[in-house]
Coordinates of C-alpha atoms and ligand atoms in Angstrom, one line a residue:
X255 CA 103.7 153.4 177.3
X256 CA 102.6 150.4 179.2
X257 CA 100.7 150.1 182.4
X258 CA 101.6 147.9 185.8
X259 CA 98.9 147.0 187.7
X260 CA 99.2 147.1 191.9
X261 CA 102.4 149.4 191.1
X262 CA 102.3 150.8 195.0
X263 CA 102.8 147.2 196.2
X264 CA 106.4 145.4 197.2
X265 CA 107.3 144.2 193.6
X266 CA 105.2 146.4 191.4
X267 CA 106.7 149.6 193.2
X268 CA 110.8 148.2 192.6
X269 CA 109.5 147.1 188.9
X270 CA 108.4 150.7 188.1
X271 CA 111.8 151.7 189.5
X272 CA 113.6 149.4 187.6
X273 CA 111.4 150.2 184.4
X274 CA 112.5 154.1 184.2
X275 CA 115.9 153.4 185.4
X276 CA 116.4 151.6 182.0
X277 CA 114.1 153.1 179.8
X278 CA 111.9 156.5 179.0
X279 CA 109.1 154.8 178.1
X280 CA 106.4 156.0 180.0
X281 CA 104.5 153.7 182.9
X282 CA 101.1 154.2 184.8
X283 CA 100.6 152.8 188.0
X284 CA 96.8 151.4 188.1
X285 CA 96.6 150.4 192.2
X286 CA 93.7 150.5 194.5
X287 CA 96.0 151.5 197.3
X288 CA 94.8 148.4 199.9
X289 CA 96.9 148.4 203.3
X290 CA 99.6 146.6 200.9
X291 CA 99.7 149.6 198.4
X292 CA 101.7 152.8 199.5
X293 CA 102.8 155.8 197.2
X294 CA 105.5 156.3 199.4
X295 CA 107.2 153.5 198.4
X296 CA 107.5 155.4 194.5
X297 CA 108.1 158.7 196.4
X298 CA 111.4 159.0 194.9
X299 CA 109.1 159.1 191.5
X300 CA 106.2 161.5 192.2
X301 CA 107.7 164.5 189.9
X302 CA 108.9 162.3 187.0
X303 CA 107.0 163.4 184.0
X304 CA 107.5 159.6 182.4
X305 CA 105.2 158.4 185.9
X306 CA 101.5 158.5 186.7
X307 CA 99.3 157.1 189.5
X308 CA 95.8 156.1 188.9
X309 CA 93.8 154.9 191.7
X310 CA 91.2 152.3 190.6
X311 CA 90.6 148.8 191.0
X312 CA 91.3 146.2 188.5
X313 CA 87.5 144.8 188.8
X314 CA 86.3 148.3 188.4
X315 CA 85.5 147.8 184.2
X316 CA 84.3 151.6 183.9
X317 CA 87.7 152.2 185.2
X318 CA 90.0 150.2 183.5
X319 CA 88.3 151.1 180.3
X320 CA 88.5 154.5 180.4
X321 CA 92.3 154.1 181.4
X322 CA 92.8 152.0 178.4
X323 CA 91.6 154.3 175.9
X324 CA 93.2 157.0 177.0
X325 CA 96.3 156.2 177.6
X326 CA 96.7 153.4 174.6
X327 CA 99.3 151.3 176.1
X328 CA 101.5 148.4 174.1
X329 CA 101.2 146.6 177.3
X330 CA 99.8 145.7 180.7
X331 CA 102.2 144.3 184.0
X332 CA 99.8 142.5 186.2
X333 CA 100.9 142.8 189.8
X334 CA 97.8 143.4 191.5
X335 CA 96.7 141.0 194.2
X336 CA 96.0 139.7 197.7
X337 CA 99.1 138.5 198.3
X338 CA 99.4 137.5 201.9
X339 CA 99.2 133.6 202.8
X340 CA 98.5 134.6 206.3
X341 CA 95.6 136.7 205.5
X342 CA 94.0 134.1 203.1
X343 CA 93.6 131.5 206.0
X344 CA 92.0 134.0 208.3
X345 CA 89.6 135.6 205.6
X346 CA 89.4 134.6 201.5
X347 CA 86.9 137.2 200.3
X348 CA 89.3 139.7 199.3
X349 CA 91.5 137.2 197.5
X350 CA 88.3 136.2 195.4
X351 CA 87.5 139.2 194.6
X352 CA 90.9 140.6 193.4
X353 CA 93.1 137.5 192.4
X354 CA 90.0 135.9 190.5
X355 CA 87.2 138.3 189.6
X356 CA 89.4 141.7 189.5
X357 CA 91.8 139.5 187.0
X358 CA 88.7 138.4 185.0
X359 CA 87.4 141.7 184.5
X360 CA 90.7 143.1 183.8
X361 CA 91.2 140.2 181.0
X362 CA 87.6 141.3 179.6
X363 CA 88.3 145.0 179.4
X364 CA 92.1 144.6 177.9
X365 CA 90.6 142.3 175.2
X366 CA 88.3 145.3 174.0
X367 CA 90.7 147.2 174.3
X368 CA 93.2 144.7 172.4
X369 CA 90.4 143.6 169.6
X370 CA 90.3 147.5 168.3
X371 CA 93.7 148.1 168.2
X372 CA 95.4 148.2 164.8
X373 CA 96.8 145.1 163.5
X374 CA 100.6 145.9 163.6
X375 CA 99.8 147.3 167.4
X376 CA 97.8 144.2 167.9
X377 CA 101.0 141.7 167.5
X378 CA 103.0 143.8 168.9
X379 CA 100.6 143.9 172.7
X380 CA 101.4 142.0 175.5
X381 CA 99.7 141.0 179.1
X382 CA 102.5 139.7 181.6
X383 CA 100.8 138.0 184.1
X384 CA 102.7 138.2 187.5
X385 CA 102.4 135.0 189.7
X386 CA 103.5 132.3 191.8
X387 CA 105.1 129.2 192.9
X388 CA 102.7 128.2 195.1
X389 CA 100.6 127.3 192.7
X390 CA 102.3 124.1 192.5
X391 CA 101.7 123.0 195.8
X392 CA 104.6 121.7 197.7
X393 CA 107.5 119.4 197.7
X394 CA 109.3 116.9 199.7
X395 CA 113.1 117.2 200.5
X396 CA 114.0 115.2 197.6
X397 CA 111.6 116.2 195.1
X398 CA 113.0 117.8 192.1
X399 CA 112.1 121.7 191.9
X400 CA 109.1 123.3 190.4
X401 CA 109.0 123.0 186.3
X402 CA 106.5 124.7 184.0
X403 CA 104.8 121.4 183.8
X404 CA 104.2 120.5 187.2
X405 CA 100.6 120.1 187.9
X406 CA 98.4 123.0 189.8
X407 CA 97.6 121.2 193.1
X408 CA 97.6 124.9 195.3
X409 CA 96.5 124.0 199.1
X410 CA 96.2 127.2 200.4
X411 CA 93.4 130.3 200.0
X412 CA 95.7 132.6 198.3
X413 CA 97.1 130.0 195.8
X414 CA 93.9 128.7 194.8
X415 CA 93.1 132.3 193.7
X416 CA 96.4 132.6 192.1
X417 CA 96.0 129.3 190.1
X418 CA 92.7 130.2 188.9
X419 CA 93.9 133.6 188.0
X420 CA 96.7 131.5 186.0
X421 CA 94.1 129.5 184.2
X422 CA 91.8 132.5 183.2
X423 CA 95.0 134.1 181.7
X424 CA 95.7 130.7 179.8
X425 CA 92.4 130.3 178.4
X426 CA 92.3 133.8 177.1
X427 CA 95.5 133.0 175.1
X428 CA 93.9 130.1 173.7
X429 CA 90.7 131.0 173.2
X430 CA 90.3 134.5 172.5
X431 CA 94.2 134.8 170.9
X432 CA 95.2 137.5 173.7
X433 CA 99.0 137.5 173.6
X434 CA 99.6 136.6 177.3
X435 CA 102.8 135.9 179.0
X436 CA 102.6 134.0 182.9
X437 CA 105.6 133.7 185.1
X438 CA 105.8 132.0 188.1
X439 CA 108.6 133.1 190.9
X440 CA 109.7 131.9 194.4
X441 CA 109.6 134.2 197.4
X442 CA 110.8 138.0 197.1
X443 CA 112.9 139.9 199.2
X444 CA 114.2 143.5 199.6
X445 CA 113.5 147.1 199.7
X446 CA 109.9 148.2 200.5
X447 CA 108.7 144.5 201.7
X448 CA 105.4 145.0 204.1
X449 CA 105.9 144.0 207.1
X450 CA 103.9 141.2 207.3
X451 CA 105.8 138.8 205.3
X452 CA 108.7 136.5 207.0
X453 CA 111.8 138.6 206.3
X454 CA 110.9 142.6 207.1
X455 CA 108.6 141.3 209.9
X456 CA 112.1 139.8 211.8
X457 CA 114.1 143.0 211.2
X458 CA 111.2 145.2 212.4
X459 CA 110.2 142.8 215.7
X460 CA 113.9 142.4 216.4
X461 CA 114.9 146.3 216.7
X462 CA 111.9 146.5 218.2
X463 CA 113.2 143.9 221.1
X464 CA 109.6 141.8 220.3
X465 CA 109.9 137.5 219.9
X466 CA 110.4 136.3 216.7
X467 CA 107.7 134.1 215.6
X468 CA 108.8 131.1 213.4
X469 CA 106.0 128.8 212.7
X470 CA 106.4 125.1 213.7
X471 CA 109.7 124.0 213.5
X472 CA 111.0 126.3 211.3
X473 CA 112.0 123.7 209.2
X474 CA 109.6 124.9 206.2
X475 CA 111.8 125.5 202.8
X476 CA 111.4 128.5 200.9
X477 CA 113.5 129.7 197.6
X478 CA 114.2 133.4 198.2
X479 CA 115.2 135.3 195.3
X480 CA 116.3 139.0 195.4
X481 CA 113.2 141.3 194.2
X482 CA 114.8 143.1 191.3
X483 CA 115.8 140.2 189.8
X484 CA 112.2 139.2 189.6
X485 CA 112.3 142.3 187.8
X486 CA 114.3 142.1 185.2
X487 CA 113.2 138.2 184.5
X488 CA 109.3 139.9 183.9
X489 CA 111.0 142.6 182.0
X490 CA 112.5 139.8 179.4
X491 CA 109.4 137.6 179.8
X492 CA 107.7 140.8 178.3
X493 CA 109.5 141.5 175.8
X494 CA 110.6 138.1 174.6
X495 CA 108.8 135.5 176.5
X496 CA 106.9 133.3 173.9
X497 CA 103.2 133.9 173.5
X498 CA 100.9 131.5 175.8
X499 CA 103.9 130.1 177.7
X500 CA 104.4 130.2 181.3
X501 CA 108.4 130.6 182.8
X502 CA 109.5 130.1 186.3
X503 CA 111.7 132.0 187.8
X504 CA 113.7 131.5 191.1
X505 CA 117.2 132.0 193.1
X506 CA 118.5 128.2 193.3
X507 CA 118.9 129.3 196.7
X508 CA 116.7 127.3 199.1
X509 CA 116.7 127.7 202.6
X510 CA 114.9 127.0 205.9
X511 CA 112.8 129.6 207.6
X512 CA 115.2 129.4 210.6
X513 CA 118.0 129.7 208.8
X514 CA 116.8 132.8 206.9
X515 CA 116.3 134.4 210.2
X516 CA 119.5 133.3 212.2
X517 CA 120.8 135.4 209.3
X518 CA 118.8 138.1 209.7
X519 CA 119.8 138.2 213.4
X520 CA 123.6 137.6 212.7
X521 CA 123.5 140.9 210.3
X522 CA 121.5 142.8 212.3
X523 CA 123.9 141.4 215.5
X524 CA 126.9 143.0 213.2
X525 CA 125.0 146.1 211.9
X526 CA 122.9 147.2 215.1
X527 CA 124.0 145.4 218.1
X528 CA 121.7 145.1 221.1
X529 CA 122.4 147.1 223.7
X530 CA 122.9 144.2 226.1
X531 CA 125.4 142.7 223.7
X532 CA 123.4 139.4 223.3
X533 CA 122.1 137.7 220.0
X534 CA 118.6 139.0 218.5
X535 CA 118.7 134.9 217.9
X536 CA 117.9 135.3 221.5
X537 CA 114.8 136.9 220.8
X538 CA 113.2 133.9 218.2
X539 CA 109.8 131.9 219.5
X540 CA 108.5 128.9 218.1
X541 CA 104.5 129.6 217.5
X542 CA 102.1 127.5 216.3
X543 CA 102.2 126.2 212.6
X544 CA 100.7 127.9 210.1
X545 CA 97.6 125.6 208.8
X546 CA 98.2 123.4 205.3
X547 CA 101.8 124.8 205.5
X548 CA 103.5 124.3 202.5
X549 CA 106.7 122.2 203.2
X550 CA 109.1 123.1 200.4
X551 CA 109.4 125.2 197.3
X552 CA 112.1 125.0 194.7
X553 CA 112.0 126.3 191.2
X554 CA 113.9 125.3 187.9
X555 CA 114.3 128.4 186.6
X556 CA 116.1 126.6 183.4
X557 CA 113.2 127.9 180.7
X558 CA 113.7 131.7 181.6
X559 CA 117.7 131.1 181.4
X560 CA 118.2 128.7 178.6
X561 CA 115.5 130.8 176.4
X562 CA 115.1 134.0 177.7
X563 CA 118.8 134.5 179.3
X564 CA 117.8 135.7 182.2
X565 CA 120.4 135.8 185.2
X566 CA 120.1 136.2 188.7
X567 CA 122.8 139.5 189.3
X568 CA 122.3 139.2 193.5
X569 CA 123.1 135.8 195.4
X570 CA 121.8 135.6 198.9
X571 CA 124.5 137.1 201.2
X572 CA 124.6 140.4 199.1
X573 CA 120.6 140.8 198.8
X574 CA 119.8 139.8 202.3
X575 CA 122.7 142.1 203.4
X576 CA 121.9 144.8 201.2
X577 CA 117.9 144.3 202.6
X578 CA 119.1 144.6 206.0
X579 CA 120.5 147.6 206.0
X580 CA 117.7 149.4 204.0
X581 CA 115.5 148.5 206.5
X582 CA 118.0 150.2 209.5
X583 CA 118.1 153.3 206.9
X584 CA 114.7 153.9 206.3
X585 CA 112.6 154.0 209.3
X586 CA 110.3 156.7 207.8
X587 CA 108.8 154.3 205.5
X588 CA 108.9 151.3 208.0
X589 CA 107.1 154.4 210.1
X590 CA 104.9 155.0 207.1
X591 CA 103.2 151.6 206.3
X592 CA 103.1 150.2 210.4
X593 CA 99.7 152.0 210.9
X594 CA 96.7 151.2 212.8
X595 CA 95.7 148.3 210.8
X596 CA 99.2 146.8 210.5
X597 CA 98.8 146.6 214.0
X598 CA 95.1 145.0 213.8
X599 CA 96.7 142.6 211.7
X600 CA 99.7 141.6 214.2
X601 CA 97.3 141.5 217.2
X602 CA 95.1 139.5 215.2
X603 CA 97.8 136.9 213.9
X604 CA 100.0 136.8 216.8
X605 CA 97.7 136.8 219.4
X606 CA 98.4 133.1 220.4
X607 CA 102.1 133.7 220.2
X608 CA 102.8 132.0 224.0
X609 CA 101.0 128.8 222.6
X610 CA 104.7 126.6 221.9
X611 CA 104.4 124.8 218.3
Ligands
NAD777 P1 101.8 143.3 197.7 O1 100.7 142.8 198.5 O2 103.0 144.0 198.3 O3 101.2 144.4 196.7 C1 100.0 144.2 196.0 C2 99.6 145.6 195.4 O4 98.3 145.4 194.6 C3 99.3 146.7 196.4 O5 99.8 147.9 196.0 C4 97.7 146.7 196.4 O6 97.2 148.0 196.8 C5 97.4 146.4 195.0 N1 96.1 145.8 194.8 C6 95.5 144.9 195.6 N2 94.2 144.7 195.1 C7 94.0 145.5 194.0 C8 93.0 145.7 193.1 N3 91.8 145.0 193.2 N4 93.1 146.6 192.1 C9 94.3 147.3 192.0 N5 95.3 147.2 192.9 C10 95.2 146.2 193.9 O7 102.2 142.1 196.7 P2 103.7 141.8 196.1 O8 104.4 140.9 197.1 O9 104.3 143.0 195.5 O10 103.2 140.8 194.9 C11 102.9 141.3 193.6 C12 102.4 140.2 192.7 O11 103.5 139.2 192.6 C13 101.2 139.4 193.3 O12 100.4 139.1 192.2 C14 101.8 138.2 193.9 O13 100.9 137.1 193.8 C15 103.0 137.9 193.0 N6 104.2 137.2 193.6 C16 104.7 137.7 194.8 C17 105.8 137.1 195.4 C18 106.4 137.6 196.7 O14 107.3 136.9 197.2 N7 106.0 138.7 197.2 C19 106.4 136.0 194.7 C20 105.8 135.6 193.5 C21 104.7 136.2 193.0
DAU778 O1 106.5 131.6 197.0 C1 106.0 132.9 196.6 C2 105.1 133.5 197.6 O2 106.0 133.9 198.7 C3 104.3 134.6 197.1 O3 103.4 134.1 196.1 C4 103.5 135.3 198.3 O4 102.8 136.4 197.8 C5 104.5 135.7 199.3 O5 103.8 136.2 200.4 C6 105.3 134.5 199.8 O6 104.5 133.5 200.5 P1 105.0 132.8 201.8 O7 103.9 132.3 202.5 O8 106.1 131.8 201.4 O9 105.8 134.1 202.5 P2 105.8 134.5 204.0 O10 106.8 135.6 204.1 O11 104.4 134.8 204.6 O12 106.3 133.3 204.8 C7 107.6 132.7 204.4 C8 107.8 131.5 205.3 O13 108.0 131.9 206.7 C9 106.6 130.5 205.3 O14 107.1 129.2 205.4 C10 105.9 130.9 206.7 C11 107.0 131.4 207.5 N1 106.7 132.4 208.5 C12 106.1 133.5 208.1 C13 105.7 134.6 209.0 C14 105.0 135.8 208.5 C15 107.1 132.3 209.9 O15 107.7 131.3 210.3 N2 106.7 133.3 210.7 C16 106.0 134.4 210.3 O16 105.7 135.3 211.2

């Protein structure tokens, strides 16, 4: 069995999906359940015997231990984070506390747990660390993308927790022999996205007839890639990534921020017209930028594909079509996760929403 770490979260909940749609092997979902983690988003799986949920944190060592001896897995999926740009600029303590120190004392107790493993089961284990472009930094318009060798230079909160998460991974590979694998991806999309991140946050504001807040000049570049085929590139990463080595993954499909949600309104426009027949593109409001705003991201996903032969199955039209329209057909779960403090959070981030960029 293996275990996946923030399981109740946007990726981690679709991976687990994925993982028992193609497999019987059995999968625990270790998550703390922050405002980002939500059972209902594995609802679906709650009476599958091959599922379980565990609620801990990945700093909590008592925890984690106890998990790992019981359940003996062949190998850990490390989603859990603070994953929210937003949130790291307004407050970094949580991302410290997870994204470095949770990962560290996660590292410490799998390699216990690794060292007194048999030998065969030994070679045979594998952590997949889950991360992120951003550590990178950002690029110009005529940069190449994102390769595995590009250095760290992470500008914001959040990716200067992810980096140093990275490099904690890497150096328990090389000095304690812990057969790691890192990959790095673009921006995510789809089913069960909070609502706090770019795309779900336009569908949600523009059905609900609120502005649609594009930072600056919506000019910022993002590489959006369709969230289960994140999936299935950690999937092969596991299972035939090379020990120590890091592979980036990513759509080749680069766009602007106000392109992404001009086509968000155009489908919604088709799918749910407003009742006063105009564009929801009527509805979008330049805000203020965001601060240290990255300007571009781009990946070269050419390691994963050339050595792993991993394939992107969704191009953009499909996936952001496809996202759409889960979002109109599953307003109990939008219902679900837009609580009290998902409405903190918006009052708290939007609040200066008149003030033009
Ligand atoms: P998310 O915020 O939707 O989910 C994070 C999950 O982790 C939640 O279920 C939360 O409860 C859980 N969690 C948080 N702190 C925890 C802790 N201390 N112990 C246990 N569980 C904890 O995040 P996501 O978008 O699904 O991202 C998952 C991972 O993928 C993150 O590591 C993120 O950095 C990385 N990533 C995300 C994207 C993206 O576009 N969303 C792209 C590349 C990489
Ligand atoms: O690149 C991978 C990263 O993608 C992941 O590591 C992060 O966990 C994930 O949150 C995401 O980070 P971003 O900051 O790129 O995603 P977000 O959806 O917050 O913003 C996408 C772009 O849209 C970014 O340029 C900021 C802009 N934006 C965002 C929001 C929430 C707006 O213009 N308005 C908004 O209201």
């Amino acid at each position: 069995m293996i275990i996946v770490t923030g399981g109740a979260g946007f990726i981690g909940s679709n991976f687990i999906r994925e993982w028992l749609a193609g497999s019987q092997e059995p999968v625990i979902n270790l998550d703390k359940l922050t405002y980002a983690g939500n059972l209902k988003s594995l609802a679906d799986l709650s009476h599958d015997a091959r599922y379980r949920f565990v609620h801990a944190d990945i700093g909590d060592r008592v925890a984690v231990a106890a998990l790992l001896k019981e359940a003996q897995p062949r190998a850990i999926v490390n989603f859990a984070a603070e994953s929210h740009v937003d949130r790291s600029i307004h407050g970094a303590a949580e991302f410290i506390a997870t994204n470095i120190v949770g990962t560290f004392n996660l590292l410490e107790e799998v390699r216990a747990y690794w060292k007194g493993l048999p030998s065969t089961a030994q070679a045979n284990f594998r952590f997949l660390h889950v991360s992120t472009d951003e550590v990178y930094g950002s690029l110009t318009a005529t940069d190449p993308a994102f390769t595995e060798t590009h250095r760290y230079e992470p500008n914001s909160p959040y990716s200067a927790s992810k980096a140093a998460s990275d490099h904690l991974v890497r150096a328990c590979y090389h000095t304690h022999h812990l057969p790691v694998v890192t990959t790095n991806c673009s921006n995510n999309y789809g089913p069960y996205h909070f609502p706090e991140k770019l795309i779900p946050l336009m569908i949600l504001n523009a059905l609900a007839g609120k502005p649609l807040p594009v930072y600056g000049d919506g000019q910022n570049v993002r590489d959006w890639l369709y969230v289960t085929d994140h999936c299935s590139a950690i999937r092969l990463a596991l299972e035939k990534g090379r020990l120590g080595e890091t592979y980036n993954v990513g759509g080749r499909n680069e766009r602007t921020n106000l392109d992404v949600v001009n086509i968000v309104c155009s489908l919604l426009d088709e799918l749910k017209p407003r009742a006063d027949g105009k564009s929801y593109a009527t509805q979008i409001s330049f805000v203020k930028d965001r601060p240290g705003h990255d300007q571009r991201y781009a990946i070269d996903a050419t390691k994963l594909e050339s050595e792993l032969g991993w394939k992107a199955a969704e191009n953009f039209e499909s996936g952001i079509r496809k996202t759409v329209q889960w979002y109109l057909d599953n307003q109990d779960w939008v219902q679900s996760v837009t609580s009290g403090e998902y409405r903190k959070w918006m009052d708290t981030q939007y609040a200066n929403d008149k003030e033009a960029a």
